[in-house]
mmCIF file with all atom_site columns, C-alpha atoms in Angstrom:
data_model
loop_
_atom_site.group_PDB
_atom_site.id
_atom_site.type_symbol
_atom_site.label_atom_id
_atom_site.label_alt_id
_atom_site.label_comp_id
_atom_site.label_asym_id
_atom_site.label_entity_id
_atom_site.label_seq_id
_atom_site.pdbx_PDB_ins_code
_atom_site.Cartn_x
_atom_site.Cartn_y
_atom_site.Cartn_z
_atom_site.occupancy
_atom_site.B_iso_or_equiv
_atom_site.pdbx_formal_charge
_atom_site.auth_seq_id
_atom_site.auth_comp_id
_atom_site.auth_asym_id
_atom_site.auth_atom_id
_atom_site.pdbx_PDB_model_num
ATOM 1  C CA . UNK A 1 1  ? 67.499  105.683 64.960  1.00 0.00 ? 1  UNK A CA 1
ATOM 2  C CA . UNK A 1 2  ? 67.498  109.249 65.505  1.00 0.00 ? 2  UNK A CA 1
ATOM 3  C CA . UNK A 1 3  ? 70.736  111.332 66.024  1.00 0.00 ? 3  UNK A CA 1
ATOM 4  C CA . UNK A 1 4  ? 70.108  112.243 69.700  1.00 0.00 ? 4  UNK A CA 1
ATOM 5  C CA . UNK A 1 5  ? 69.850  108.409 70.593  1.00 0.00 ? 5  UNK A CA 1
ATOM 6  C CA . UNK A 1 6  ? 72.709  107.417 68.212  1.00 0.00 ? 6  UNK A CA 1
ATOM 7  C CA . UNK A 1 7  ? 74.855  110.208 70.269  1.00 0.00 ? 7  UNK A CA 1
ATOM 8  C CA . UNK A 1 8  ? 73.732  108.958 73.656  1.00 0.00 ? 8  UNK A CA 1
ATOM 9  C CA . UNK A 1 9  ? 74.709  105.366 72.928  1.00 0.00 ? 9  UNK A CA 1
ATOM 10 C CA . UNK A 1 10 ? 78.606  106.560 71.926  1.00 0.00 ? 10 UNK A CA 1
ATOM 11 C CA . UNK A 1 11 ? 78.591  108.578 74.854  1.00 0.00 ? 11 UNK A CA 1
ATOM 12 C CA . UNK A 1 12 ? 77.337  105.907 77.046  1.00 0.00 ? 12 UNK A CA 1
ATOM 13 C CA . UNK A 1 13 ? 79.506  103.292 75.129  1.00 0.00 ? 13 UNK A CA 1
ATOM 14 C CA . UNK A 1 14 ? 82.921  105.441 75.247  1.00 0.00 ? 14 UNK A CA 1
ATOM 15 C CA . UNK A 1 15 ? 82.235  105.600 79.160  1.00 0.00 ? 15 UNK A CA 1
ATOM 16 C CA . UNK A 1 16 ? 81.752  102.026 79.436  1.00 0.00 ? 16 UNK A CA 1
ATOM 17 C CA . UNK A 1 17 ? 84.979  101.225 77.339  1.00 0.00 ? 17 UNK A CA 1
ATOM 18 C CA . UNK A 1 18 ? 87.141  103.280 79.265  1.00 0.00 ? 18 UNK A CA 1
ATOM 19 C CA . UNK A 1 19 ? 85.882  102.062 82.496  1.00 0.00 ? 19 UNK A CA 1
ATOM 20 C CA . UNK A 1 20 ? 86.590  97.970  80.988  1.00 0.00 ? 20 UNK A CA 1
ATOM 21 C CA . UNK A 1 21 ? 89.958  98.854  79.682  1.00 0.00 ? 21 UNK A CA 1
ATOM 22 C CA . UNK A 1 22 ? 91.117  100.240 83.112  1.00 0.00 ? 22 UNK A CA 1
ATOM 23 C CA . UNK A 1 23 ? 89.666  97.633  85.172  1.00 0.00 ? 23 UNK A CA 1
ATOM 24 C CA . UNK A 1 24 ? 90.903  94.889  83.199  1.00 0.00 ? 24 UNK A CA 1
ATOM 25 C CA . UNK A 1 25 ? 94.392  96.561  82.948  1.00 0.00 ? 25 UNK A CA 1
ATOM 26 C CA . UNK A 1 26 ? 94.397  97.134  87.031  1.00 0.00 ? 26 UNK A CA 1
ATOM 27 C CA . UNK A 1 27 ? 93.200  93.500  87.410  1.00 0.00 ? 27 UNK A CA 1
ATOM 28 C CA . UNK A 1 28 ? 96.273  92.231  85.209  1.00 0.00 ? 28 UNK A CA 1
ATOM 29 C CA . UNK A 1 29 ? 98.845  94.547  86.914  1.00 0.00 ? 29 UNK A CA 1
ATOM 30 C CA . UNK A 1 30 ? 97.161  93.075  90.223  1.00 0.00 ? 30 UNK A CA 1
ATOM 31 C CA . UNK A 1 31 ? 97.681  89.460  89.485  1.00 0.00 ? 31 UNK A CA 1
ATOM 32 C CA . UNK A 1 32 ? 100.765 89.936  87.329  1.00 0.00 ? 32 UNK A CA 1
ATOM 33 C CA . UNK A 1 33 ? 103.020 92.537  89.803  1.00 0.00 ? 33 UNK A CA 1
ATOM 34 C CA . UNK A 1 34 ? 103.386 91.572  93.975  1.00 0.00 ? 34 UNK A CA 1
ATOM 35 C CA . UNK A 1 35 ? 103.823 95.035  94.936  1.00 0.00 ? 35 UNK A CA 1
ATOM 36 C CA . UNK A 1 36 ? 101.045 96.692  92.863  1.00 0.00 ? 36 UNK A CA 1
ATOM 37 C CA . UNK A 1 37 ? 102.828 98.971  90.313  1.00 0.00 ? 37 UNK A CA 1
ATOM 38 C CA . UNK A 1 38 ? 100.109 102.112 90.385  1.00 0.00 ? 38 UNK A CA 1
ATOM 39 C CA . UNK A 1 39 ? 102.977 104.500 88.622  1.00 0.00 ? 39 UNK A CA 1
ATOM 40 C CA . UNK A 1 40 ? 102.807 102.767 85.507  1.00 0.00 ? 40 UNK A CA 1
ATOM 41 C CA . UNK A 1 41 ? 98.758  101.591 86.323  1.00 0.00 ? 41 UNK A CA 1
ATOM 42 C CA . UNK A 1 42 ? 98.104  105.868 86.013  1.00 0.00 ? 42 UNK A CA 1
ATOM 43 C CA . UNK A 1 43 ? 100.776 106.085 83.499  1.00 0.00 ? 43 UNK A CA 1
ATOM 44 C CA . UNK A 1 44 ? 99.133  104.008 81.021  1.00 0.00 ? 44 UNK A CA 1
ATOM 45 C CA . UNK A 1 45 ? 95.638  105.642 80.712  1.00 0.00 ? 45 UNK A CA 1
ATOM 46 C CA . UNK A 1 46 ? 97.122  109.147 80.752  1.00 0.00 ? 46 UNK A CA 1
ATOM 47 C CA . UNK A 1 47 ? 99.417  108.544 77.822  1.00 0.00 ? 47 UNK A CA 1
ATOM 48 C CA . UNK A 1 48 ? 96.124  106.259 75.767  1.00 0.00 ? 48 UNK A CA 1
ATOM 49 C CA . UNK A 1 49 ? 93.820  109.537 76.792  1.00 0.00 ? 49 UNK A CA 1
ATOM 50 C CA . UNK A 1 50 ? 97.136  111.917 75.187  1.00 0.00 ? 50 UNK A CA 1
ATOM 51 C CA . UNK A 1 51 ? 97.558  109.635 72.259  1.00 0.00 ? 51 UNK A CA 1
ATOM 52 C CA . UNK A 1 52 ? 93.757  109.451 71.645  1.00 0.00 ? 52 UNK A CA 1
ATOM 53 C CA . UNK A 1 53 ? 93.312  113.232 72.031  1.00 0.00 ? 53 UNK A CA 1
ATOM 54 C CA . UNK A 1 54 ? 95.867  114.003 69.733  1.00 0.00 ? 54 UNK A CA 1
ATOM 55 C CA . UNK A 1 55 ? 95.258  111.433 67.032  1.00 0.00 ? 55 UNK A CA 1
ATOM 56 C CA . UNK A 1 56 ? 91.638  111.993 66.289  1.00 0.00 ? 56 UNK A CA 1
ATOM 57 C CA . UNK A 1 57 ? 90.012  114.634 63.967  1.00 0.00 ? 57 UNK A CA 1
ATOM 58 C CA . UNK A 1 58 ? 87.996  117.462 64.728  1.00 0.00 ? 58 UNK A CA 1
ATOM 59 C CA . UNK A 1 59 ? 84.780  115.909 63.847  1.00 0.00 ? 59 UNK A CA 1
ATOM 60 C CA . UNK A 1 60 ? 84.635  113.085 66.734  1.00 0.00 ? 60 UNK A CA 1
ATOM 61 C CA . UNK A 1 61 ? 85.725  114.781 69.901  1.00 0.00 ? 61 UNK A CA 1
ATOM 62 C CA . UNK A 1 62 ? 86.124  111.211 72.119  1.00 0.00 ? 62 UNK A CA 1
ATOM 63 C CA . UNK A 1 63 ? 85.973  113.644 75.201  1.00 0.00 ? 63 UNK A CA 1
ATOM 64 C CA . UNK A 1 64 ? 83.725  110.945 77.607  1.00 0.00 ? 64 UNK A CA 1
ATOM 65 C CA . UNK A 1 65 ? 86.410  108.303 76.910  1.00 0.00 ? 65 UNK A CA 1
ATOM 66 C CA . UNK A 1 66 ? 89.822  110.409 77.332  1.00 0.00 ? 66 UNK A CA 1
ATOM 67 C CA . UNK A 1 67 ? 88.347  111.702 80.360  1.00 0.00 ? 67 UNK A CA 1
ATOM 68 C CA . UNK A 1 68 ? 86.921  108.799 81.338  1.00 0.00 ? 68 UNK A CA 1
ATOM 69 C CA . UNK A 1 69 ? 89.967  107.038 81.529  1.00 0.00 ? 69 UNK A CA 1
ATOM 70 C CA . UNK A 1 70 ? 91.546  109.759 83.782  1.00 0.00 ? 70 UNK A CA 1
ATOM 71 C CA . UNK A 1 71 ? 88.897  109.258 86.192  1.00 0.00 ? 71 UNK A CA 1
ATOM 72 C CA . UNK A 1 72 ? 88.632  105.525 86.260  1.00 0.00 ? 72 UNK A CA 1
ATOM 73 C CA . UNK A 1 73 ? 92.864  105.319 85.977  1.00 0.00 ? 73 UNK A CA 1
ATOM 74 C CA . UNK A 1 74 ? 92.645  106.951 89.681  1.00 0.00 ? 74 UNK A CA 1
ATOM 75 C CA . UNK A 1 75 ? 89.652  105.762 91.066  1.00 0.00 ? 75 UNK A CA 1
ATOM 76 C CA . UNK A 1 76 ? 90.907  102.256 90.194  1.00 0.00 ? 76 UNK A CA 1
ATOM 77 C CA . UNK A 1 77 ? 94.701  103.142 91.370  1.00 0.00 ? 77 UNK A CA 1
ATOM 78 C CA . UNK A 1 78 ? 92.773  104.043 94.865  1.00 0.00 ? 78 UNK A CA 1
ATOM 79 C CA . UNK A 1 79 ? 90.823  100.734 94.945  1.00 0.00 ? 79 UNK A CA 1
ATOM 80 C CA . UNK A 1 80 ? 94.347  98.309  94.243  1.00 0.00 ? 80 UNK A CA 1
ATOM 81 C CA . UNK A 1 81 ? 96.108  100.311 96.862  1.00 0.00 ? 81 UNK A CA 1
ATOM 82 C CA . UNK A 1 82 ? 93.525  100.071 99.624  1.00 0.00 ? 82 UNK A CA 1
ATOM 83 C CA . UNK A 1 83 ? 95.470  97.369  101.666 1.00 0.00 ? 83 UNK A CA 1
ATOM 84 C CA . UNK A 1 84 ? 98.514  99.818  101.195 1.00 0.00 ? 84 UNK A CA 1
ATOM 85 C CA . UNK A 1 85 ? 96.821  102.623 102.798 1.00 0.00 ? 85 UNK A CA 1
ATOM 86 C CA . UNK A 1 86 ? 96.292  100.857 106.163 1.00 0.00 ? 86 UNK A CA 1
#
């Protein structure tokens, strides 16, 4: 396998990991919490993408995933508050 693809599947496979871990944490704190708790539902990707950005080395960057998670945290916190919205 050459580099390029071996870089393009972690990039593509950071993405997809931060978009499961968010969705399956929303859908928990959905059928877990009545009112849906979206402080602590942003809080919780924010401080994995600070804890993952400081922790790693300077040779693997894990930029797709830490901001992936920042996107996904409020895309998803938009989706679980909908109803709220309206």
């Amino acid at each position: 396998m050459s580099t390029h693809t071996r870089t393009e599947l972690s990039l593509l496979s950071e993405g997809f990991l931060s978009l499961l871990l968010t969705a399956c944490f929303g859908i928990f704190c959905l059928k877990t919490f009545h009112p849906f708790p979206w402080l602590s539902f942003i809080g919780a990707p924010i401080g994995l993408a600070i804890i993952v950005a400081c922790w790693e080395n300077k040779k693997n960057r894990w930029t797709v995933f830490t901001i992936g998670l920042l996107f996904n945290a409020i895309i998803w916190s938009i989706v679980f508050n909908w109803p709220l919205f309206f």
